[in-house]
Short mmCIF file of C-alpha atoms in Angstrom, two decimals:
data_model
loop_
_atom_site.label_atom_id
_atom_site.label_comp_id
_atom_site.label_asym_id
_atom_site.label_seq_id
_atom_site.Cartn_x
_atom_site.Cartn_y
_atom_site.Cartn_z
CA MET A 43 3.75 -8.40 0.76
CA ARG A 44 6.92 -6.61 1.22
CA LYS A 45 7.61 -3.58 -1.26
CA GLY A 46 11.37 -3.83 -1.56
CA ALA A 47 14.68 -5.42 -0.69
CA GLN A 48 18.33 -4.19 0.26
CA ALA A 49 20.55 -4.17 -3.14
CA GLY A 50 22.66 -1.62 -5.33
CA HIS A 51 20.27 1.14 -6.75
CA PRO A 52 19.05 0.22 -9.90
CA ALA A 53 20.23 3.48 -11.65
CA ASP A 54 23.70 2.92 -10.59
CA PRO A 55 25.12 -0.80 -10.43
CA SER A 56 27.97 0.80 -8.62
CA ALA A 57 26.46 2.45 -5.85
CA PRO A 58 26.53 1.00 -2.13
CA ALA A 59 23.61 -1.17 -0.73
CA ALA A 60 20.50 0.83 -0.91
CA HIS A 61 16.43 0.10 -1.39
CA LEU A 62 15.89 -1.63 -4.44
CA PRO A 63 12.34 -0.94 -5.29
CA VAL A 64 10.22 -3.43 -7.00
CA LEU A 65 8.82 -2.91 -10.76
CA TYR A 66 11.52 -0.03 -10.74
CA ALA A 67 12.07 0.04 -14.61
CA GLN A 68 8.41 -0.38 -15.25
CA VAL A 69 7.22 2.50 -13.06
CA MET A 70 9.84 4.66 -14.46
CA ASP A 71 8.26 3.79 -18.14
CA GLY A 72 4.83 4.14 -17.15
CA LEU A 73 5.44 7.63 -15.10
CA ARG A 74 7.30 8.89 -18.55
CA VAL A 75 9.16 11.86 -16.21
CA VAL A 76 9.45 15.03 -17.88
CA GLU A 77 12.52 17.31 -16.66
CA ASP A 78 10.17 20.26 -15.62
CA GLY A 79 7.46 18.10 -14.42
CA ARG A 80 5.40 17.60 -11.00
CA TYR A 81 5.35 14.70 -9.50
CA LEU A 82 4.13 13.16 -6.10
CA ASP A 83 5.29 9.67 -4.33
CA GLY A 84 2.45 9.19 -2.09
CA THR A 85 4.28 6.27 -0.13
CA PHE A 86 8.21 7.04 0.14
CA GLY A 87 9.22 4.20 2.04
CA ARG A 88 12.92 4.31 1.80
CA GLY A 89 12.73 6.26 -1.63
CA GLY A 90 13.88 3.87 -4.52
CA HIS A 91 11.30 5.23 -6.89
CA ALA A 92 11.83 8.75 -5.49
CA ARG A 93 15.31 8.74 -6.52
CA GLY A 94 14.73 7.47 -9.79
CA VAL A 95 12.06 10.40 -10.47
CA LEU A 96 14.38 13.10 -9.07
CA GLU A 97 17.38 11.82 -11.06
CA GLN A 98 15.35 12.60 -14.18
CA LEU A 99 13.98 16.25 -13.08
CA GLY A 100 15.78 19.23 -14.36
CA PRO A 101 16.11 22.46 -12.25
CA GLY A 102 12.54 23.24 -12.75
CA GLY A 103 10.85 20.03 -11.67
CA ARG A 104 9.28 19.35 -8.56
CA LEU A 105 9.05 16.11 -6.45
CA LEU A 106 6.50 16.11 -3.39
CA LEU A 107 7.19 13.36 -0.99
CA MET A 108 4.68 11.88 1.59
CA ASP A 109 4.68 9.01 4.20
CA LYS A 110 2.63 8.18 7.30
CA ASP A 111 5.61 6.57 8.57
CA PRO A 112 8.01 8.89 10.93
CA GLU A 113 10.94 6.70 10.00
CA ALA A 114 10.33 6.78 6.37
CA ILE A 115 9.99 10.71 6.80
CA ALA A 116 13.34 10.96 8.51
CA GLU A 117 14.87 9.10 5.54
CA ALA A 118 13.09 11.52 3.24
CA GLU A 119 14.90 14.35 5.10
CA ARG A 120 18.33 13.02 5.34
CA SER A 121 18.27 12.17 1.53
CA PHE A 122 16.68 15.19 -0.17
CA GLY A 123 16.18 17.35 2.42
CA GLY A 124 18.71 20.15 0.72
CA ASP A 125 17.17 19.76 -2.45
CA ALA A 126 15.14 22.80 -3.33
CA ARG A 127 13.12 20.79 -6.03
CA VAL A 128 11.70 18.52 -3.15
CA SER A 129 9.07 19.08 -0.68
CA ILE A 130 8.37 16.70 2.14
CA ARG A 131 4.96 15.96 4.41
CA ARG A 132 4.18 13.57 6.81
CA GLY A 133 0.89 12.02 6.43
CA SER A 134 -1.18 9.34 4.43
CA PHE A 135 -1.66 9.88 0.51
CA ALA A 136 -5.44 9.76 1.48
CA ALA A 137 -4.94 13.58 2.57
CA LEU A 138 -3.01 14.62 -0.52
CA GLY A 139 -5.80 16.71 -1.54
CA SER A 140 -5.34 18.92 1.57
CA TRP A 141 -1.63 19.78 0.39
CA ASP A 142 -1.63 23.03 -1.65
CA GLN A 143 1.31 22.03 -3.52
CA ALA A 144 -0.41 18.71 -4.88
CA ARG A 145 -2.09 20.59 -7.86
CA GLU A 146 -1.60 19.98 -11.45
CA LEU A 147 0.72 16.83 -10.93
CA ASP A 148 2.22 15.18 -14.03
CA GLY A 149 2.36 12.07 -12.22
CA VAL A 150 1.19 10.32 -8.67
CA LEU A 151 2.84 7.03 -7.46
CA PHE A 152 1.44 4.95 -4.69
CA ASP A 153 3.63 1.58 -3.49
CA LEU A 154 0.94 -0.02 -1.42
CA GLY A 155 1.64 -2.43 1.57
CA VAL A 156 4.14 -2.54 4.33
CA SER A 157 7.63 -1.93 3.44
CA SER A 158 10.79 -4.23 4.04
CA PRO A 159 12.19 -1.87 6.98
CA GLN A 160 8.76 -2.08 8.51
CA LEU A 161 8.91 -5.85 8.72
CA ASP A 162 12.45 -6.16 9.73
CA VAL A 163 12.32 -4.09 12.96
CA ALA A 164 10.64 -5.82 15.24
CA ALA A 165 9.54 -3.38 17.48
CA ARG A 166 7.01 -2.06 14.78
CA GLY A 167 4.96 -5.32 15.36
CA PHE A 168 4.59 -6.19 11.83
CA SER A 169 6.21 -9.45 11.62
CA PHE A 170 5.28 -12.64 13.00
CA GLY A 171 9.03 -13.78 12.83
CA LYS A 172 10.20 -11.33 14.92
CA ASP A 173 9.13 -11.11 18.52
CA GLY A 174 7.93 -7.32 19.46
CA PRO A 175 5.52 -5.22 20.81
CA LEU A 176 2.03 -5.91 19.26
CA ASP A 177 1.38 -2.29 17.32
CA MET A 178 1.35 -2.81 13.53
CA ARG A 179 0.34 1.06 13.21
CA MET A 180 2.33 2.57 10.36
CA ASP A 181 1.77 5.78 11.85
CA PRO A 182 2.82 4.82 15.48
CA ASP A 183 1.28 8.08 16.49
CA ALA A 184 -2.33 7.91 15.36
CA GLY A 185 -4.89 5.21 16.36
CA GLU A 186 -4.89 2.31 18.28
CA SER A 187 -2.46 -0.66 17.80
CA ALA A 188 -3.17 -4.04 17.30
CA ALA A 189 -3.04 -5.08 20.95
CA GLN A 190 -5.58 -2.46 21.81
CA TRP A 191 -7.89 -3.41 19.24
CA LEU A 192 -7.49 -6.93 19.66
CA ALA A 193 -8.07 -6.16 23.36
CA ARG A 194 -11.75 -4.55 23.01
CA ALA A 195 -12.94 -5.89 19.71
CA GLU A 196 -16.03 -8.40 19.83
CA GLU A 197 -15.43 -11.83 18.73
CA ARG A 198 -17.26 -11.60 15.50
CA GLU A 199 -15.49 -8.51 14.66
CA ILE A 200 -12.48 -9.99 14.71
CA ALA A 201 -13.43 -13.12 12.75
CA ASP A 202 -14.63 -10.51 10.11
CA VAL A 203 -11.64 -8.85 9.76
CA LEU A 204 -9.42 -11.94 9.62
CA TRP A 205 -11.89 -13.26 6.86
CA LYS A 206 -12.45 -9.87 4.94
CA TYR A 207 -8.59 -8.83 4.61
CA GLY A 208 -6.81 -12.24 5.10
CA GLU A 209 -9.29 -14.41 3.40
CA GLU A 210 -8.86 -16.72 6.56
CA LYS A 211 -10.91 -19.94 6.19
CA MET A 212 -10.23 -20.60 10.17
CA SER A 213 -11.37 -17.03 11.08
CA ARG A 214 -13.70 -17.98 13.40
CA ARG A 215 -11.82 -20.61 15.40
CA ILE A 216 -8.89 -17.87 15.70
CA ALA A 217 -10.97 -15.44 16.75
CA ARG A 218 -13.01 -17.49 19.58
CA THR A 219 -9.30 -18.31 20.50
CA ILE A 220 -8.15 -14.77 20.73
CA VAL A 221 -11.24 -13.64 23.13
CA ALA A 222 -11.08 -16.94 25.48
CA HIS A 223 -7.24 -16.28 25.75
CA ARG A 224 -7.29 -12.52 26.32
CA ALA A 225 -9.85 -13.23 29.26
CA GLN A 226 -6.95 -14.81 30.95
CA GLN A 227 -3.72 -13.00 29.88
CA PRO A 228 -3.44 -9.96 27.41
CA LEU A 229 -2.03 -10.33 23.85
CA GLU A 230 0.59 -7.84 24.06
CA ARG A 231 3.57 -9.18 21.81
CA THR A 232 3.61 -10.63 18.32
CA ALA A 233 5.39 -13.96 19.23
CA GLN A 234 2.41 -14.50 21.51
CA LEU A 235 -0.21 -14.00 18.53
CA ALA A 236 1.63 -16.08 16.23
CA GLU A 237 2.07 -19.18 18.55
CA LEU A 238 -1.78 -18.72 19.61
CA ILE A 239 -2.75 -18.55 16.07
CA ALA A 240 -0.59 -21.64 15.13
CA SER A 241 -1.72 -23.58 17.98
CA VAL A 242 -5.31 -23.67 16.52
CA MET A 243 -4.41 -24.19 13.00
CA PRO A 244 -4.45 -27.48 11.14
CA ARG A 245 -0.91 -28.07 9.43
CA GLY A 246 -1.45 -27.25 5.78
CA LYS A 247 0.26 -28.39 2.75
CA ASP A 248 1.29 -24.94 1.88
CA ARG A 249 4.68 -23.23 3.39
CA ILE A 250 3.61 -20.20 4.71
CA HIS A 251 3.37 -19.55 8.38
CA PRO A 252 -0.10 -20.39 9.86
CA ALA A 253 -0.45 -16.80 11.12
CA THR A 254 0.65 -15.29 8.03
CA ARG A 255 -2.94 -14.35 6.68
CA SER A 256 -4.17 -13.32 10.36
CA PHE A 257 -1.19 -10.90 10.60
CA GLN A 258 -2.03 -9.17 7.19
CA ALA A 259 -5.75 -8.87 7.92
CA ILE A 260 -5.40 -7.30 11.39
CA ARG A 261 -2.58 -4.82 9.95
CA ILE A 262 -4.48 -3.74 6.98
CA HIS A 263 -7.69 -3.18 9.42
CA ILE A 264 -5.41 -1.19 11.93
CA ASN A 265 -4.23 1.22 9.34
CA ARG A 266 -7.56 1.35 7.08
CA GLU A 267 -5.41 0.74 3.99
CA LEU A 268 -8.11 -0.16 1.77
CA ALA A 269 -10.34 2.90 2.77
CA ASP A 270 -7.24 4.92 2.39
CA LEU A 271 -6.53 3.74 -0.89
CA GLU A 272 -9.91 4.47 -2.29
CA THR A 273 -9.91 8.15 -1.02
CA GLY A 274 -6.14 8.57 -2.17
CA LEU A 275 -7.19 7.49 -5.63
CA ASP A 276 -9.99 10.01 -5.93
CA ALA A 277 -7.71 12.67 -4.65
CA ALA A 278 -4.79 11.86 -6.88
CA LEU A 279 -7.24 11.89 -10.03
CA ALA A 280 -8.22 15.27 -9.06
CA ALA A 281 -4.96 16.48 -8.56
CA LEU A 282 -3.62 15.33 -11.76
CA ARG A 283 -3.50 17.92 -14.73
CA PRO A 284 -4.59 16.26 -18.04
CA GLY A 285 -2.19 13.94 -19.54
CA GLY A 286 -1.02 13.17 -16.01
CA ARG A 287 -0.08 9.84 -15.28
CA LEU A 288 -1.19 7.27 -12.23
CA ALA A 289 1.05 4.25 -11.09
CA VAL A 290 -0.17 2.04 -8.52
CA ILE A 291 1.92 -0.97 -7.14
CA SER A 292 -0.39 -3.49 -5.34
CA PHE A 293 0.53 -6.52 -3.35
CA HIS A 294 -2.87 -7.95 -2.33
CA SER A 295 -5.92 -9.00 -4.82
CA LEU A 296 -8.21 -6.75 -2.44
CA GLU A 297 -5.80 -3.90 -3.13
CA ASP A 298 -5.48 -4.39 -6.90
CA ARG A 299 -9.14 -5.15 -7.43
CA ILE A 300 -10.05 -1.80 -6.06
CA VAL A 301 -7.25 -0.14 -8.11
CA LYS A 302 -8.46 -2.09 -11.52
CA GLN A 303 -12.16 -1.14 -10.59
CA PHE A 304 -11.20 2.45 -10.07
CA ILE A 305 -9.41 2.67 -13.30
CA ALA A 306 -12.41 0.80 -15.48
CA ARG A 307 -15.00 3.18 -13.51
CA HIS A 308 -13.58 6.62 -15.10
CA ALA A 309 -12.63 4.53 -18.34
CA LYS A 310 -15.72 3.22 -19.06
CA ALA A 311 -19.38 4.27 -19.26
CA PRO A 312 -21.72 2.40 -16.46
CA PRO A 313 -24.05 -0.48 -17.67
CA ALA A 314 -26.98 1.14 -19.18
CA ASN A 315 -30.31 0.33 -17.21
CA ARG A 316 -33.96 0.39 -19.30
CA ARG A 317 -35.81 1.59 -16.35
CA LEU A 318 -34.14 4.78 -15.99
CA PRO A 319 -34.31 7.66 -17.99
CA GLN A 320 -31.10 8.17 -20.38
CA ALA A 321 -28.27 9.50 -18.69
CA GLN A 322 -26.02 12.12 -19.76
CA ALA A 323 -23.30 11.16 -22.28
CA PHE A 324 -20.43 9.65 -20.22
CA VAL A 325 -17.16 11.24 -20.79
CA PRO A 326 -14.25 9.17 -20.12
CA VAL A 327 -11.63 10.58 -17.52
CA LEU A 328 -8.87 8.03 -17.35
CA ALA A 329 -7.19 5.59 -19.79
CA ASP A 330 -5.12 2.48 -18.88
CA VAL A 331 -1.95 2.89 -20.69
CA GLY A 332 -0.05 -0.16 -19.22
CA GLY A 333 -2.07 -2.76 -20.74
CA GLY A 334 -3.50 -4.12 -17.38
CA ALA A 335 -1.62 -6.32 -14.96
CA ILE A 336 1.98 -5.50 -15.22
CA ARG A 337 4.22 -7.70 -13.25
CA ALA A 338 7.97 -8.52 -12.67
CA ALA A 339 9.95 -10.15 -15.23
CA ASP A 340 12.01 -13.37 -14.57
CA ASP A 341 15.26 -11.40 -14.03
CA GLU A 342 13.73 -9.44 -11.33
CA LEU A 343 11.99 -12.23 -9.53
CA SER A 344 15.41 -14.06 -9.48
CA ALA A 345 17.12 -11.23 -7.80
CA ASN A 346 14.34 -9.96 -5.83
CA PRO A 347 11.95 -12.79 -4.67
CA ARG A 348 9.54 -10.66 -2.92
CA SER A 349 8.43 -8.77 -6.01
CA ARG A 350 6.56 -12.04 -7.06
CA SER A 351 3.12 -10.78 -5.88
CA ALA A 352 3.48 -7.07 -6.97
CA VAL A 353 1.22 -5.94 -9.53
CA LEU A 354 1.49 -2.56 -11.41
CA ARG A 355 -1.09 -0.64 -13.08
CA VAL A 356 -0.86 2.50 -14.80
CA ALA A 357 -3.53 5.29 -16.38
CA GLN A 358 -3.24 8.65 -17.76
CA LYS A 359 -5.78 10.98 -17.15
CA LEU A 360 -7.22 12.18 -20.69
CA GLU A 361 -6.51 15.45 -21.96
CA GLY A 362 -9.01 18.11 -21.53
CA GLU A 363 -11.10 16.32 -19.40
CA ALA A 364 -11.64 17.23 -15.54
CA ALA A 365 -12.03 14.43 -12.69
#
């Protein structure tokens, strides 16, 4: 579920170590950046894709950058703060509709999931492999942490989250164990939670850590990732000009399903219902221009194994149509 790795920037092989975004060439091809275009990267992260877009913009182009993570915004300010073509705003892409500059866009990019810098810093609380505070918030200044949620949530709610967002088959057993443990001692550290989950999980044949699916599920829930994605997709479509393109990279089947269904819903007429009056003629608003799911090629998989779960979908807002 990591969005990138550390390596030389793909646009400049001689450049020093920098963030290597997944599906870089495919995203650039999908967005088809024009010199005087207006683009929004709703998940700046460490700016790998944003740099690629900016390199192709001329003096009249504009690049809008968003991220809910303050550390990502600090990096955006350091890297692009002096460029007059760039505007930066801290916040979730779900709120892009409230940004006055995010209008008549030629392209929008969402690179979903947790980033490598977030996972690699133990203090952020995302990783079961590094002991740190049990936080998991992409925006540490908003909402409750994973520790706070686990301290108050009912057993059934915890089980439902683990099953719905992590497809964890042992969700009920894990939830029951968490509730029993917190009655004796609060869960405040990532290693504490990971060890607790591992203690009640049977040894499987797969190589993933027993806490992998649970950590993923809790993170998705804490950050409202799927709800924000649905809101953000609607906002992106409204912000795109006719002919503009939407590119979304997903790392989880639940995310990709939402993106796939969103594109299909705006591209195809709903099934007819003979019991209802004839509906108004359907006018398609989006067209899939990427040929469905786009995945990393073998060379990228070899250089960056983290790209193996990445799926890119690209759609174009149809000319002359409004969302």
